[in-house]
Amino acid sequence: MATISKTGIQSGLTSKAEHITRIIDALDGTATTQVVATGSFTGSFDGIYTGTVVSASYAVTASHALNGGGGGSGIFVQTGSYYATTNNLQITGSVILNGTVSTTGDAVTSFSGSRGVIMPATLLTNAEEVSVNFTSLPAGGYVFVDLSNSNNVTLTLPTAADSYAGYEWNIGVSAQGGSGDMTIAGGASKIYGNITGQSNSKNFAGASTLTIDSGNVRVGSSITIRGMGSAGWLLTGTFRDGSAIT
């Protein structure tokens, strides 16, 4: 975009009305020219500014605003690496968060009025050999395993520790009939719990490894593993035939 033209404006020449109107048209938006200014500016601005604005109120859009708010002083205060506020915040629209979200304090997190909460999910298939650590799977979400092929699926638990207390993984069989099995390894004699079955219910106490037979298991069979801290892992599940898990 061009800046205001200096054509015809020289020292010693008579200034004409058109020379003045070029400036007026640039400032009032009549002309599509770019205004370049340095120094301080006080007042209102409607347009696109490239550079650094020290303070701005009622900005429609802004990138890298260090402090912003409708009242001019802003509601966020930088505390170390955080920007904090004691105000209540209400967001209408979508929010995309990249990174970790933590809630602290004696409060209940509510999704009242929400149409639903979509939990994270991972799909695994034994069309090829699979070896995955539980820490790479969505905690609190779902893992669906296709066991209709000939390769094995191995899911390895981390070493039981207090930092894993409250972690939960839900695993469901989404396809059956193959010759490759699913193994849950790394229990280190710390897997405890029960599998409810239409037949052959199972109880595990101090197990290290669980094996699910793909030829005997049925679609819909599921297990949940919850972290109990350094004490180990709590196992619950439902199988048509409990003998499918050993």
Coordinates of C-alpha atoms in Angstrom, one line a residue:
M1 CA 0.0 0.0 0.0
A2 CA 1.4 3.4 -1.0
T3 CA 2.1 6.2 1.4
I4 CA 0.9 9.8 1.0
S5 CA 2.3 11.2 -2.3
K6 CA 4.7 14.1 -2.2
T7 CA 4.3 14.9 -5.9
G8 CA 4.2 18.7 -6.4
I9 CA 5.2 19.5 -2.9
Q10 CA 8.6 21.1 -2.8
S11 CA 10.3 23.9 -1.0
G12 CA 9.7 27.3 -2.7
L13 CA 6.6 26.1 -4.6
T14 CA 3.0 27.1 -3.8
S15 CA 1.0 24.6 -1.9
K16 CA -2.3 23.7 -3.5
A17 CA -5.6 22.4 -2.1
E18 CA -5.0 18.9 -3.5
H19 CA -1.7 18.7 -1.5
I20 CA -3.7 19.3 1.7
T21 CA -6.6 17.0 0.7
R22 CA -4.1 14.1 0.2
I23 CA -3.3 14.3 3.9
I24 CA -7.0 14.7 5.0
D25 CA -8.1 11.8 2.7
A26 CA -5.4 9.6 4.2
L27 CA -6.3 10.4 7.8
D28 CA -10.1 10.1 7.4
G29 CA -10.0 6.9 5.4
T30 CA -11.2 8.3 2.1
A31 CA -7.9 7.3 0.4
T32 CA -6.3 3.8 0.7
T33 CA -2.9 5.1 1.6
Q34 CA -0.6 4.1 4.4
V35 CA 0.1 6.5 7.2
V36 CA 3.6 6.1 8.8
A37 CA 4.1 7.9 12.1
T38 CA 6.6 7.8 15.0
G39 CA 6.4 9.1 18.5
S40 CA 3.5 9.0 20.9
F41 CA -0.2 9.0 19.8
T42 CA -3.2 9.7 21.9
G43 CA -6.8 9.3 20.7
S44 CA -8.8 6.7 18.9
F45 CA -7.6 4.5 16.0
D46 CA -9.6 2.5 13.5
G47 CA -7.5 0.4 11.1
I48 CA -4.5 -2.0 11.0
Y49 CA -1.4 -1.0 12.9
T50 CA 2.0 -2.8 12.5
G51 CA 4.4 -2.2 15.3
T52 CA 4.3 -2.1 19.1
V53 CA 1.4 -0.5 21.0
V54 CA 2.3 0.2 24.6
S55 CA -1.3 0.5 25.7
A56 CA -4.6 -0.1 24.0
S57 CA -8.3 -0.2 25.1
Y58 CA -11.2 -1.8 23.2
A59 CA -8.9 -3.4 20.6
V60 CA -11.0 -5.6 18.2
T61 CA -8.0 -7.8 17.6
A62 CA -4.5 -7.8 19.1
S63 CA -1.4 -9.9 18.9
H64 CA 1.0 -10.3 21.8
A65 CA -0.9 -7.8 24.1
L66 CA 1.1 -7.7 27.3
N67 CA -1.8 -6.1 29.2
G68 CA -5.3 -5.5 27.8
G69 CA -8.8 -4.8 29.1
G70 CA -11.9 -2.8 28.3
G71 CA -11.3 -0.5 31.2
G72 CA -7.8 0.4 30.1
S73 CA -5.9 -1.0 33.1
G74 CA -6.5 -4.7 32.3
I75 CA -7.6 -7.6 34.5
F76 CA -4.5 -9.8 34.1
V77 CA -1.3 -9.4 36.1
Q78 CA 1.9 -11.2 35.3
T79 CA 3.1 -13.3 38.2
G80 CA 6.3 -15.1 37.2
S81 CA 5.6 -17.1 34.1
Y82 CA 1.8 -16.8 34.6
Y83 CA -0.8 -14.1 33.8
A84 CA -3.4 -14.2 36.6
T85 CA -6.7 -12.6 37.5
T86 CA -9.1 -12.9 40.4
N87 CA -12.0 -12.0 38.1
N88 CA -14.5 -14.5 36.9
L89 CA -14.2 -15.3 33.2
Q90 CA -16.9 -16.2 30.7
I91 CA -16.2 -17.3 27.2
T92 CA -18.8 -17.6 24.5
G93 CA -17.5 -19.6 21.6
S94 CA -14.8 -22.2 21.1
V95 CA -11.6 -22.5 23.1
I96 CA -8.6 -24.5 21.8
L97 CA -6.0 -25.3 24.5
N98 CA -2.6 -26.7 23.5
G99 CA -0.8 -28.1 26.6
T100 CA -1.7 -29.1 30.1
V101 CA -4.8 -27.9 31.9
S102 CA -4.8 -28.1 35.7
T103 CA -7.6 -27.2 38.2
T104 CA -6.7 -26.7 41.9
G105 CA -8.5 -25.6 45.0
D106 CA -11.5 -26.9 46.8
A107 CA -13.9 -26.5 43.9
V108 CA -16.0 -28.7 41.6
T109 CA -15.5 -28.6 37.9
S110 CA -18.9 -28.5 36.2
F111 CA -20.0 -28.9 32.6
S112 CA -23.5 -27.9 33.3
G113 CA -25.4 -27.0 30.2
S114 CA -22.9 -28.8 27.9
R115 CA -24.3 -31.1 25.3
G116 CA -21.5 -33.6 26.1
V117 CA -17.8 -34.2 26.8
I118 CA -15.9 -36.1 24.2
M119 CA -13.2 -38.3 25.8
P120 CA -9.9 -39.0 24.0
A121 CA -9.7 -42.4 22.3
T122 CA -7.0 -44.5 20.5
L123 CA -7.6 -47.3 18.0
L124 CA -5.1 -50.2 18.0
T125 CA -5.0 -53.1 15.6
N126 CA -2.9 -56.3 15.5
A127 CA -2.7 -56.1 11.7
E128 CA 1.0 -55.6 12.7
E129 CA 2.9 -56.1 15.9
V130 CA 2.1 -53.5 18.5
S131 CA 4.1 -52.6 21.6
V132 CA 2.9 -49.5 23.4
N133 CA 3.5 -48.0 26.9
F134 CA 0.4 -47.1 28.8
T135 CA 1.8 -43.6 29.3
S136 CA 1.5 -43.1 25.6
L137 CA -2.2 -43.9 25.7
P138 CA -5.0 -41.4 26.7
A139 CA -5.5 -41.6 30.5
G140 CA -9.1 -41.1 31.3
G141 CA -10.1 -42.0 27.7
Y142 CA -10.6 -45.2 25.8
V143 CA -8.4 -47.7 23.9
F144 CA -10.2 -49.9 21.4
V145 CA -8.2 -53.0 20.3
D146 CA -8.8 -54.9 17.1
L147 CA -7.7 -58.6 17.7
S148 CA -8.9 -60.0 14.3
N149 CA -5.4 -60.5 12.9
S150 CA -2.3 -62.6 13.6
N151 CA 0.0 -60.3 15.5
N152 CA 0.4 -59.6 19.2
V153 CA -0.5 -56.4 21.1
T154 CA 1.6 -55.6 24.1
L155 CA 0.6 -52.8 26.5
T156 CA 3.2 -52.1 29.2
L157 CA 2.4 -50.4 32.5
P158 CA 4.8 -47.9 34.1
T159 CA 6.4 -48.7 37.4
A160 CA 3.7 -48.2 40.1
A161 CA 4.3 -44.9 41.8
D162 CA 2.2 -42.3 43.8
S163 CA 2.4 -40.0 40.8
Y164 CA 0.1 -42.4 38.9
A165 CA -2.6 -42.5 41.6
G166 CA -5.9 -41.7 39.9
Y167 CA -4.8 -42.5 36.4
E168 CA -7.3 -44.7 34.6
W169 CA -7.2 -46.5 31.2
N170 CA -10.3 -48.2 29.7
I171 CA -9.6 -50.9 27.2
G172 CA -12.2 -52.6 25.0
V173 CA -12.1 -55.3 22.4
S174 CA -13.5 -54.0 19.1
A175 CA -12.8 -57.1 16.9
Q176 CA -12.1 -60.7 17.6
G177 CA -11.1 -64.0 16.0
G178 CA -7.4 -63.6 15.2
S179 CA -4.5 -65.6 16.4
G180 CA -2.6 -62.8 18.0
D181 CA -3.2 -62.1 21.7
M182 CA -3.1 -58.9 23.8
T183 CA -0.7 -58.8 26.8
I184 CA -0.7 -56.3 29.6
A185 CA 2.8 -56.3 31.0
G186 CA 4.9 -54.5 33.6
G187 CA 2.6 -55.1 36.6
A188 CA 5.5 -56.2 38.7
S189 CA 3.3 -58.4 40.9
K190 CA 1.0 -55.4 41.7
I191 CA -2.1 -56.0 39.6
Y192 CA -5.2 -56.7 41.8
G193 CA -8.9 -57.0 41.0
N194 CA -11.8 -58.9 39.5
I195 CA -13.1 -59.8 36.1
T196 CA -16.8 -60.4 36.0
G197 CA -17.9 -63.1 33.5
Q198 CA -21.1 -64.8 32.4
S199 CA -18.9 -67.8 33.1
N200 CA -15.5 -68.3 34.7
S201 CA -15.2 -65.0 36.7
K202 CA -11.6 -64.3 37.7
N203 CA -9.8 -62.7 40.6
F204 CA -6.2 -61.4 40.4
A205 CA -4.0 -60.7 43.4
G206 CA -0.4 -59.7 42.8
A207 CA -0.3 -60.5 39.1
S208 CA 2.5 -59.2 36.9
T209 CA 1.1 -60.0 33.4
L210 CA -2.4 -60.4 31.9
T211 CA -3.0 -62.2 28.6
I212 CA -6.2 -61.9 26.6
D213 CA -6.8 -64.7 24.1
S214 CA -8.0 -63.3 20.8
G215 CA -9.6 -66.6 19.8
N216 CA -11.7 -66.8 23.0
V217 CA -12.5 -63.2 23.7
R218 CA -15.7 -61.5 22.4
V219 CA -16.3 -58.0 21.0
G220 CA -17.4 -55.8 23.9
S221 CA -15.1 -57.4 26.5
S222 CA -13.5 -54.6 28.5
I223 CA -11.1 -53.9 31.3
T224 CA -10.3 -50.8 33.3
I225 CA -7.0 -50.3 35.0
R226 CA -6.6 -47.6 37.7
G227 CA -3.5 -46.4 39.4
M228 CA -3.4 -46.9 43.2
G229 CA -0.1 -45.1 43.7
S230 CA 2.9 -47.2 44.7
A231 CA 0.5 -49.9 45.9
G232 CA -0.1 -51.0 42.3
W233 CA -3.0 -51.3 39.9
L234 CA -6.7 -51.9 40.4
L235 CA -8.2 -54.1 37.7
T236 CA -12.0 -54.4 36.9
G237 CA -13.6 -55.8 33.8
T238 CA -16.4 -57.6 32.1
F239 CA -16.0 -60.7 29.9
R240 CA -18.5 -63.1 28.4
D241 CA -16.1 -65.9 29.4
G242 CA -13.5 -65.0 32.1
S243 CA -11.2 -67.8 30.8
A244 CA -10.3 -65.5 27.9
I245 CA -8.0 -63.5 30.3
T246 CA -5.2 -65.2 32.3

